[in-house]
Short mmCIF file of C-alpha atoms in Angstrom, two decimals:
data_model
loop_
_atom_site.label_atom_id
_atom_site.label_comp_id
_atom_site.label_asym_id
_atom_site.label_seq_id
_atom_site.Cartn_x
_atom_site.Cartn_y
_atom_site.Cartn_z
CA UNK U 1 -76.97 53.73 -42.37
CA UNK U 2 -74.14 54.68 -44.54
CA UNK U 3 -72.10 51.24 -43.80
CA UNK U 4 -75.67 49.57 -44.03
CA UNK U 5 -76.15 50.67 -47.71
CA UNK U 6 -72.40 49.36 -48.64
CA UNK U 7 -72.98 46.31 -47.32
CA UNK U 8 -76.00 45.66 -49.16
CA UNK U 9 -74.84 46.98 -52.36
CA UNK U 10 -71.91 44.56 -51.76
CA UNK U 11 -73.88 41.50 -51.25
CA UNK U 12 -75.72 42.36 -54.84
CA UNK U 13 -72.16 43.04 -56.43
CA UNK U 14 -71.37 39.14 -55.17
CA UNK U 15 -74.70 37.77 -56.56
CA UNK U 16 -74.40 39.20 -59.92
CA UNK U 17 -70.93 37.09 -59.71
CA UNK U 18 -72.42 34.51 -59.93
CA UNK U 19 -73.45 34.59 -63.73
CA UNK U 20 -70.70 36.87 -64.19
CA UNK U 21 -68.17 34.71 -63.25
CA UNK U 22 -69.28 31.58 -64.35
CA UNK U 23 -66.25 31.05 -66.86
CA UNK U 24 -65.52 27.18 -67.15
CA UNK U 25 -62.49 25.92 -65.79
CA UNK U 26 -61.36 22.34 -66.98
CA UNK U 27 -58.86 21.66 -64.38
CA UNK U 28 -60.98 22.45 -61.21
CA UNK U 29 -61.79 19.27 -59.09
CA UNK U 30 -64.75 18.21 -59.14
CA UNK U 31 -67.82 19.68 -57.14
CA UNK U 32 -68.53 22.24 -54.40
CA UNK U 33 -67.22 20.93 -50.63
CA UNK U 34 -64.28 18.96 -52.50
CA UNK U 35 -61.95 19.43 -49.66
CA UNK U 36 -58.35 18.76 -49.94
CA UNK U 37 -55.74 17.14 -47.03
CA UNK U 38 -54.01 19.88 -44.94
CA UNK U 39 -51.63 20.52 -42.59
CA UNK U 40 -52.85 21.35 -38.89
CA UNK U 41 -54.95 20.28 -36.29
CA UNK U 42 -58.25 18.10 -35.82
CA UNK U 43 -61.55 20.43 -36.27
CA UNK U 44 -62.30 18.64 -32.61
CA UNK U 45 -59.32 19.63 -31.07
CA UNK U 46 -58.23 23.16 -32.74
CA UNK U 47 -58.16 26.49 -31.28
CA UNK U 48 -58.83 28.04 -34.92
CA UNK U 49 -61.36 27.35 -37.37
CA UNK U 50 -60.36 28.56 -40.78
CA UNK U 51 -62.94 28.09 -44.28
CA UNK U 52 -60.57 28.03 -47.91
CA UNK U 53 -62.74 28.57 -50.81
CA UNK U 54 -60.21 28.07 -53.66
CA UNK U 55 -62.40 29.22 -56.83
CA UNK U 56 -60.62 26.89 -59.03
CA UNK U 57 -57.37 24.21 -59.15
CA UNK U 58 -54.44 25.71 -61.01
CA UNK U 59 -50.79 26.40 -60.17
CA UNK U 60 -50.89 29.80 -58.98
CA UNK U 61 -54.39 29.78 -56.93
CA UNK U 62 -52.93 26.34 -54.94
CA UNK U 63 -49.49 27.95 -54.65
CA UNK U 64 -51.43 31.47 -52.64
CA UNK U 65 -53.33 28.58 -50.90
CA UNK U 66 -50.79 26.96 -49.71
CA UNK U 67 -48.05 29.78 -48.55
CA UNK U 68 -51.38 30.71 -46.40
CA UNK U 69 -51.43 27.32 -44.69
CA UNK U 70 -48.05 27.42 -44.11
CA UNK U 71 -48.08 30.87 -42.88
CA UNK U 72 -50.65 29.54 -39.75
CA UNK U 73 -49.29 26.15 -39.57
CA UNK U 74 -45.25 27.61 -38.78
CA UNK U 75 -47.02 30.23 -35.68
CA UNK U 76 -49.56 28.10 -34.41
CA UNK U 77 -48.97 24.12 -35.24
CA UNK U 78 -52.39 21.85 -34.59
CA UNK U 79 -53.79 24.96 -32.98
CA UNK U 80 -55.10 25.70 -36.36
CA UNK U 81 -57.78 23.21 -38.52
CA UNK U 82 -58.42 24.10 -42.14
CA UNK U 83 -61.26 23.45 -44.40
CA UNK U 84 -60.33 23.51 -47.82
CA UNK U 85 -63.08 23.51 -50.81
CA UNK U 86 -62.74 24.10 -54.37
CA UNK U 87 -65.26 25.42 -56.42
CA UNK U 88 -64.37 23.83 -59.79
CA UNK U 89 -64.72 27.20 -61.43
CA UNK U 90 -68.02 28.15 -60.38
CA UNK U 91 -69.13 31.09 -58.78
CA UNK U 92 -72.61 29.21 -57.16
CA UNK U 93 -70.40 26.57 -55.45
CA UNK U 94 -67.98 29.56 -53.77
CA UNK U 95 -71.98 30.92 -52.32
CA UNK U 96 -72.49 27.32 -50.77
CA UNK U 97 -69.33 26.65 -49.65
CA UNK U 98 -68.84 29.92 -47.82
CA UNK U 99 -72.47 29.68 -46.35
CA UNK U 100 -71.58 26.70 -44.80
CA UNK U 101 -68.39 28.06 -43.51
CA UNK U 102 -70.63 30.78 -42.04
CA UNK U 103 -72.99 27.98 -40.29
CA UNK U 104 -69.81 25.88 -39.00
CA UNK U 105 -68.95 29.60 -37.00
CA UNK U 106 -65.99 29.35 -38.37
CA UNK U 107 -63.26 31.83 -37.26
CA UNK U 108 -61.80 33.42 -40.48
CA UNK U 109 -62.62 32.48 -44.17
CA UNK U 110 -60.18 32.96 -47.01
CA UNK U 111 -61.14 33.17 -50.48
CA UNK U 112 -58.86 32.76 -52.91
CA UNK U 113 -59.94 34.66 -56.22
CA UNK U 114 -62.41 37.47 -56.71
CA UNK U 115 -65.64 35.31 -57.00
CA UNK U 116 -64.45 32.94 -53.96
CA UNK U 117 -64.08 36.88 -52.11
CA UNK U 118 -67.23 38.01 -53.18
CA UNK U 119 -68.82 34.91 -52.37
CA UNK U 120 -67.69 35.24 -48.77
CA UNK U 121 -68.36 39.12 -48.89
CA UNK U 122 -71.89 38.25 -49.15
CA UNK U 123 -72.31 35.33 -46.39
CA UNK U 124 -71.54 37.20 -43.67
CA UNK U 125 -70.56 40.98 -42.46
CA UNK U 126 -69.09 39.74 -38.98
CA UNK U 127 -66.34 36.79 -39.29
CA UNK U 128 -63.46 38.32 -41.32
CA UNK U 129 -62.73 37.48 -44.35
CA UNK U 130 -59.45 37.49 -46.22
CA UNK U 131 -58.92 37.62 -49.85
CA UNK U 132 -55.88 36.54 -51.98
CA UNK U 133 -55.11 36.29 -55.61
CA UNK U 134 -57.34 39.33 -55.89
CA UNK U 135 -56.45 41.61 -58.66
CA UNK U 136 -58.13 44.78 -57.91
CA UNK U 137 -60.15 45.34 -54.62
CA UNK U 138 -62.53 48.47 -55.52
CA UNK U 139 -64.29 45.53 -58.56
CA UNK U 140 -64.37 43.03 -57.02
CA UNK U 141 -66.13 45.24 -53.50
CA UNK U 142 -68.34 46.77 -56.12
CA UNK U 143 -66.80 49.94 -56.04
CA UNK U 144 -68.51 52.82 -58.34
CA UNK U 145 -66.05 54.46 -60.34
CA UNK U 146 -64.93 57.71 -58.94
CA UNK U 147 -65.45 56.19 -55.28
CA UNK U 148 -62.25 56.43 -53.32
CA UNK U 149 -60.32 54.02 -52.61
CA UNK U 150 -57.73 54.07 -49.52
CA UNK U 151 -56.58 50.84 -49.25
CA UNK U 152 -58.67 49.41 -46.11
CA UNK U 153 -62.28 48.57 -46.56
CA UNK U 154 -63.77 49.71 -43.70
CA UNK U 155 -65.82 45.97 -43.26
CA UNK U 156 -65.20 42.99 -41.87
CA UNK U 157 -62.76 42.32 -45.08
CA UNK U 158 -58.99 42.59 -45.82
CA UNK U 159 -56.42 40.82 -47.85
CA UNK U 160 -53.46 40.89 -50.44
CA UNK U 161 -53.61 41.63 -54.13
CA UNK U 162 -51.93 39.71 -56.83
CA UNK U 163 -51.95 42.62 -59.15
CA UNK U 164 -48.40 43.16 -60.88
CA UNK U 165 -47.65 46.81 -62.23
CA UNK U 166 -49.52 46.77 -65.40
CA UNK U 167 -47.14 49.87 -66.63
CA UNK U 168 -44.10 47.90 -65.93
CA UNK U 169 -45.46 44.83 -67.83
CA UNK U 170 -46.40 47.06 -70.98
CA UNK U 171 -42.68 48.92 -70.75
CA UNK U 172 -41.89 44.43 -70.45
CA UNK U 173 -43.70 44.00 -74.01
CA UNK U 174 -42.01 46.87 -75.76
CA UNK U 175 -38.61 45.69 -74.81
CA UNK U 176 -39.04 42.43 -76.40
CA UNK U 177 -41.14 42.88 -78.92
CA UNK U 178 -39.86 46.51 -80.45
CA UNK U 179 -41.13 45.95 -84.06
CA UNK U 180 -44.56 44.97 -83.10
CA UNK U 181 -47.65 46.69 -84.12
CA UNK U 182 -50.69 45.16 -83.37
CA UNK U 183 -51.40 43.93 -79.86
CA UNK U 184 -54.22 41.81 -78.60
CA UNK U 185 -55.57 41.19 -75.26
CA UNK U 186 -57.47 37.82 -74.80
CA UNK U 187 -59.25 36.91 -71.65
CA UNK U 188 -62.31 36.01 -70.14
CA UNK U 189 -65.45 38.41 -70.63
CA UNK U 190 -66.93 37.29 -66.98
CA UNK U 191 -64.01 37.89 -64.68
CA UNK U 192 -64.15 41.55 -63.66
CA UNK U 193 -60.65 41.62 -62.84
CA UNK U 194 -59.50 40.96 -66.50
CA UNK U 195 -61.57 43.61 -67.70
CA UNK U 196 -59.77 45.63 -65.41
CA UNK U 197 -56.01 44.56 -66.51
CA UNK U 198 -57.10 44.98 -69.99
CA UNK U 199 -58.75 48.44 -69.49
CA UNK U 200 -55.39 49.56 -68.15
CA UNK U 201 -52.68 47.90 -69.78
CA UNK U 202 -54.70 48.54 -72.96
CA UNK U 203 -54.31 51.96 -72.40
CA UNK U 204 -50.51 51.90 -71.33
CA UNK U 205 -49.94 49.75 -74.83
CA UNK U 206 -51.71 52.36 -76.72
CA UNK U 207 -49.72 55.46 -75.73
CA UNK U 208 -46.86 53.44 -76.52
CA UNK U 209 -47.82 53.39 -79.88
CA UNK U 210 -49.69 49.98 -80.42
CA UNK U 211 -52.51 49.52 -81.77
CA UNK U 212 -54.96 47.66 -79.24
CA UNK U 213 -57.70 45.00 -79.83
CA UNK U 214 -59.45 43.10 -76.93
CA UNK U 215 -60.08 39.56 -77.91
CA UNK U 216 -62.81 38.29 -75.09
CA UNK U 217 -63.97 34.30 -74.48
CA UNK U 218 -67.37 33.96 -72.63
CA UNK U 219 -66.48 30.74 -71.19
CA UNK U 220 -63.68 27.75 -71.67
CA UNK U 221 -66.04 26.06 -74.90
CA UNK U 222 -65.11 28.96 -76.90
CA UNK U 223 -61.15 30.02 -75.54
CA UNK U 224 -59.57 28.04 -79.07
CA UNK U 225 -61.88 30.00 -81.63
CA UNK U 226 -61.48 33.33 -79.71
CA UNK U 227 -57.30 32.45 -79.29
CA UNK U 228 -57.42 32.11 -83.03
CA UNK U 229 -59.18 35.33 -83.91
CA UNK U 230 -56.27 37.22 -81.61
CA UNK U 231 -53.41 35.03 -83.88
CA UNK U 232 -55.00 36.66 -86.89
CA UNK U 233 -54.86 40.24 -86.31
CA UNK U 234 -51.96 40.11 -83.87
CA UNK U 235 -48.26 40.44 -83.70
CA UNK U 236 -48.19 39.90 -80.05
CA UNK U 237 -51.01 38.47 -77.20
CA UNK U 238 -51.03 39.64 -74.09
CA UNK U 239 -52.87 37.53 -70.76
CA UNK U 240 -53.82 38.57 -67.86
CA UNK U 241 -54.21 36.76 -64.76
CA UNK U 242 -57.33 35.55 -65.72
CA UNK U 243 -58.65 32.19 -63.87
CA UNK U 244 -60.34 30.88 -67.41
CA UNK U 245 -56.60 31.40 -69.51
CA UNK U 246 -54.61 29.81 -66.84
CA UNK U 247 -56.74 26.49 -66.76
CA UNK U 248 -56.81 26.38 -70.69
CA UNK U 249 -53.29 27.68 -71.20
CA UNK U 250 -52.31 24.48 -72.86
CA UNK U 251 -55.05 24.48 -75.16
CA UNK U 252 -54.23 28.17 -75.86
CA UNK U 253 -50.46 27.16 -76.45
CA UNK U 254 -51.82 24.60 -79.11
CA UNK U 255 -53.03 27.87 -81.26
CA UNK U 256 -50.54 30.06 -80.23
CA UNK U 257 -47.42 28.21 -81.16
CA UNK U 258 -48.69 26.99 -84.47
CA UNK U 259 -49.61 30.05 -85.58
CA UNK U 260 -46.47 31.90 -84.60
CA UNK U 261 -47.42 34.26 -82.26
CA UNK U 262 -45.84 34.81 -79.25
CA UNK U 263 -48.00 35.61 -76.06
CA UNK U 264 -47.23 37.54 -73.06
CA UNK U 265 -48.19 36.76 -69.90
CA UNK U 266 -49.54 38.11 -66.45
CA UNK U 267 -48.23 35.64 -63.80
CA UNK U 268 -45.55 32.40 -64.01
CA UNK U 269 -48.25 30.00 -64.70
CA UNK U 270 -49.52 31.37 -67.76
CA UNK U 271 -46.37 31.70 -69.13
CA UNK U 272 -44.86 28.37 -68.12
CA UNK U 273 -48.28 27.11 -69.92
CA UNK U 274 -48.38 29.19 -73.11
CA UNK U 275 -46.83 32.29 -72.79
CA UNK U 276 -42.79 33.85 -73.83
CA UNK U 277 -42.21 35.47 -70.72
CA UNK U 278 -43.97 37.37 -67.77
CA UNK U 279 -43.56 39.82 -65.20
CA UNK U 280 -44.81 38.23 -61.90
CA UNK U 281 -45.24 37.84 -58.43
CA UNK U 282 -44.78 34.94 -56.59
CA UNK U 283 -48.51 33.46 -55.48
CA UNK U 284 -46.75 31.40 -52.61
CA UNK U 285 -44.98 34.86 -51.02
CA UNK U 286 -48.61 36.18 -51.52
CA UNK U 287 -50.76 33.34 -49.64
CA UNK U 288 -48.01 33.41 -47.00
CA UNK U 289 -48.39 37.22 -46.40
CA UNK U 290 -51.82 36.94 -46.20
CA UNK U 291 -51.83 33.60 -43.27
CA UNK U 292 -49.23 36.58 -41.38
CA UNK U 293 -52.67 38.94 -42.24
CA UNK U 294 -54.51 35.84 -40.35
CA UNK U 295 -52.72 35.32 -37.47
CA UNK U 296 -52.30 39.04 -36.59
CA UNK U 297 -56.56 39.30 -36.86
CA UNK U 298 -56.79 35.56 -34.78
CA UNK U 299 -54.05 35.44 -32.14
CA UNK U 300 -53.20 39.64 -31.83
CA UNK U 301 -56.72 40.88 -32.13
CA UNK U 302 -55.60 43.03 -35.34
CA UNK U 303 -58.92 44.72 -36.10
CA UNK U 304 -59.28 43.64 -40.41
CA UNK U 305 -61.63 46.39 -41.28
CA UNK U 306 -58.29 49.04 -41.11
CA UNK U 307 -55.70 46.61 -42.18
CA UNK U 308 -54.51 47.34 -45.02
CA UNK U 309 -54.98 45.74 -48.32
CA UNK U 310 -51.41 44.47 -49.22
CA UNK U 311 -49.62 44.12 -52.47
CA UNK U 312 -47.34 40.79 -53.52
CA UNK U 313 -43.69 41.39 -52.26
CA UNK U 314 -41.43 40.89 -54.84
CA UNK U 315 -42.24 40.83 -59.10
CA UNK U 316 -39.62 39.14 -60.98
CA UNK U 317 -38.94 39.54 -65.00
CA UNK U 318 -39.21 35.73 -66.14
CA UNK U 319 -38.97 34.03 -69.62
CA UNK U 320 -40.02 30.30 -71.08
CA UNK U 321 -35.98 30.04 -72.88
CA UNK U 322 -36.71 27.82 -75.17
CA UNK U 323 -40.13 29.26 -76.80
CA UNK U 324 -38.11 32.26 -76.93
CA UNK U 325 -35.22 30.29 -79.03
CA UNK U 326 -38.64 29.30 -80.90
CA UNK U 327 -39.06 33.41 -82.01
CA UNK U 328 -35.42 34.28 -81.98
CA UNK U 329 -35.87 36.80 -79.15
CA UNK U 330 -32.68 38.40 -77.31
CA UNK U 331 -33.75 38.14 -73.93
CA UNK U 332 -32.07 40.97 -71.54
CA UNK U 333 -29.99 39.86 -69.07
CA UNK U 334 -32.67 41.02 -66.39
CA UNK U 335 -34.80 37.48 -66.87
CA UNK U 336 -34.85 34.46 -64.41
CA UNK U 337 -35.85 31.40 -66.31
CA UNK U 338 -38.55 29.52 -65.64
CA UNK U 339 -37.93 25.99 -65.14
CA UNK U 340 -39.15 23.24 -67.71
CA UNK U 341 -39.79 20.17 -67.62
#
C-alpha cells in the first residue's frame, strides 16, 4: 500500500510538471514525436526497443543523448532500435511521447531532463525507466523534504545525475572573482532543479560572505529583461544548469557582455554560450554511463529499482580565454579551455 501511495503521489508530482515546466525553449525542434536518425537496428528486426524523450535540443542534453546511444550501439550493434523524440521544451509533449512509448511496449525509456523523467515516471510503473541530465533525484521523484533519500528509488526507475558539486563551484567563484560583493543567481522559475542549485549554492555563496539575490525568468519571452535586472545589482551572475538559460545563452550573452558583467556557469554549454568559466561534467561521459545502466537492466537482468542512482564521472575546471582577457581575469593554472570557434 505503501509503494502504492508513492507511486501515485509521483504521477501527480509529473502532472504538475507540466505547467511547471513549461519554460520556452527557442532552439528545440519543432513538435512532439520529432524523431531524429540513429544508430542501430530496424524496429522490425531489433532485439531491443528503446523510447528517448529529449526535453529540449541543446548541446549538453544531445551530447547525454548521444554517449547513451553509443553506449548500446558498441555492446549490442542492430540488436538495439531507438526512438528518439524531442519535446521542443514542453513538458505536455514529454506526457505524449512517453505514452506512446508505453503503447509501442517498448523495452526501456530514457528521459533526458527532469520533465522528460517525470513524464515517463508517470506513464508507466513497470518498463524501466532511465533518467539522465537529472540534477537532483528526490525533486524531480517528488520527494517531501525530510524524506530520505538513499540513492535507489525503490520503482521501476534509475539513472545518472548531472549535478556538479555546488560547494566546489561556489569555492570556483571566489577564486576568480575575490573582490566581488554582490552575487546573482538567474534561472528559470519553472524548472525545479534550478530552484534547487540556487537554494544551495545560494547558501554556500552567502557564508562566503556574498551577498545573494535570485534573479528568476518565468519563461524564454522574459530571460533579456530579467538578465538585465541581475546586470544591475550584480558584480557577478551565476547559472545553473537550467534547460531555459542554455537555449537563450546567446541572447543572455548579448546583456551580459555589454553591460560588463561576467557570468558563471553550471555546465560547458552555458559557458561556451555566455558564461567566463564553469565547473562541469562531461554530458557525453554521463549519457554513456547511463546506456552501460541500460544494457546491464536489458541483456544482464540488473533489477533498476536497487541500482543505484549514479553521479557524472569526471568535473573539470574550464574557462571561455578570451571573455576572460575581456575582464582581465588571472585564470589559475587548474583551467582547460574551452574551444572557440
Amino acid at each position: 500500500m505503501k509503494k502504492l501511495k508513492k507511486i501515485a503521489a509521483l504521477m501527480l508530482t509529473a502532472a504538475m510538471s507540466v505547467s511547471l515546466m513549461a519554460c520556452g525553449a527557442g532552439n528545440g525542434q519543432a513538435g512532439a514525436g520529432n524523431s531524429s536518425e540513429a544508430k542501430g537496428g530496424s524496429a522490425a528486426t531489433a532485439k531491443y526497443k528503446i523510447g528517448i524523450c529529449q526535453l529540449l535540443q541543446h548541446v549538453a542534453l544531445d551530447a547525454a543523448t548521444q554517449g547513451f546511444k553509443d553506449a548500446l550501439t558498441e555492446k549490442l550493434g542492430d540488436d538495439v532500435y531507438f526512438d528518439e523524440q524531442n519535446a521542443s521544451g514542453e513538458a505536455s509533449n514529454c506526457a505524449t511521447i512517453c505514452t506512446t512509448f508505453v503503447q509501442n511496449e517498448y523495452d526501456l525509456i530514457l528521459g533526458n531532463a527532469t520533465a522528460a523523467l517525470q513524464a515517463a515516471m508517470a506513464a508507466t510503473n513497470q518498463i524501466p525507466v532511465l533518467g539522465t541530465s537529472i540534477t537532483d533525484y528526490p525533486t524531480a521523484l517528488g520527494y517531501k523534504e525530510g524524506e530520505e533519500w538513499t540513492g535507489t528509488t525503490g520503482i521501476n526507475i534509475s539513472g545518472t545525475s548531472d549535478l556538479a558539486p555546488l560547494d566546489k563551484q561556489a569555492e570556483c567563484i571566489k577564486e576568480l572573482f575575490p573582490d566581488a560583493k554582490n552575487i546573482g543567481i538567474l534561472y528559470c522559475s519553472g524548472e525545479p532543479n534550478s530552484l534547487y542549485q540556487a537554494k544551495v549554492i545560494g547558501e554556500a555563496l552567502t557564508g562566503m560572505g556574498y551577498t545573494v539575490e535570485n534573479f528568476s525568468f518565468s519563461d524564454s519571452n522574459d530571460v533579456a529583461a530579467v538578465t538585465q535586472n541581475a546586470c544591475d545589482a550584480s558584480d557577478v551572475i551565476y547559472i545553473p544548469t537550467d534547460n531555459t538559460a542554455a537555449s537563450n545563452a546567446e541572447l543572455i550573452c548579448n546583456v551580459v557582455e555589454p553591460a560588463g558583467v561576467p557570468v558563471f556557469a553550471g555546465e560547458e554549454g552555458i559557458c561556451k554560450g555566455c558564461g567566463v568559466a564553469t565547473l562541469s561534467i562531461n554530458y557525453y561521459d554521463l549519457g554513456y554511463a547511463t546506456g552501460l545502466q541500460a544494457y546491464e537492466i536489458l541483456v544482464n537482468g540488473a533489477d533498476v529499482s536497487t541500482m543505484e542512482v549514479q553521479s557524472a564521472p569526471n568535473i573539470t575546471k574550464e574557462v571561455m580565454k578570451s571573455r576572460a582577457e575581456k575582464y582581465n581575469l588571472t585564470i589559475p593554472d587548474d583551467y582547460v579551455a574551452i574551444p572557440e570557434e
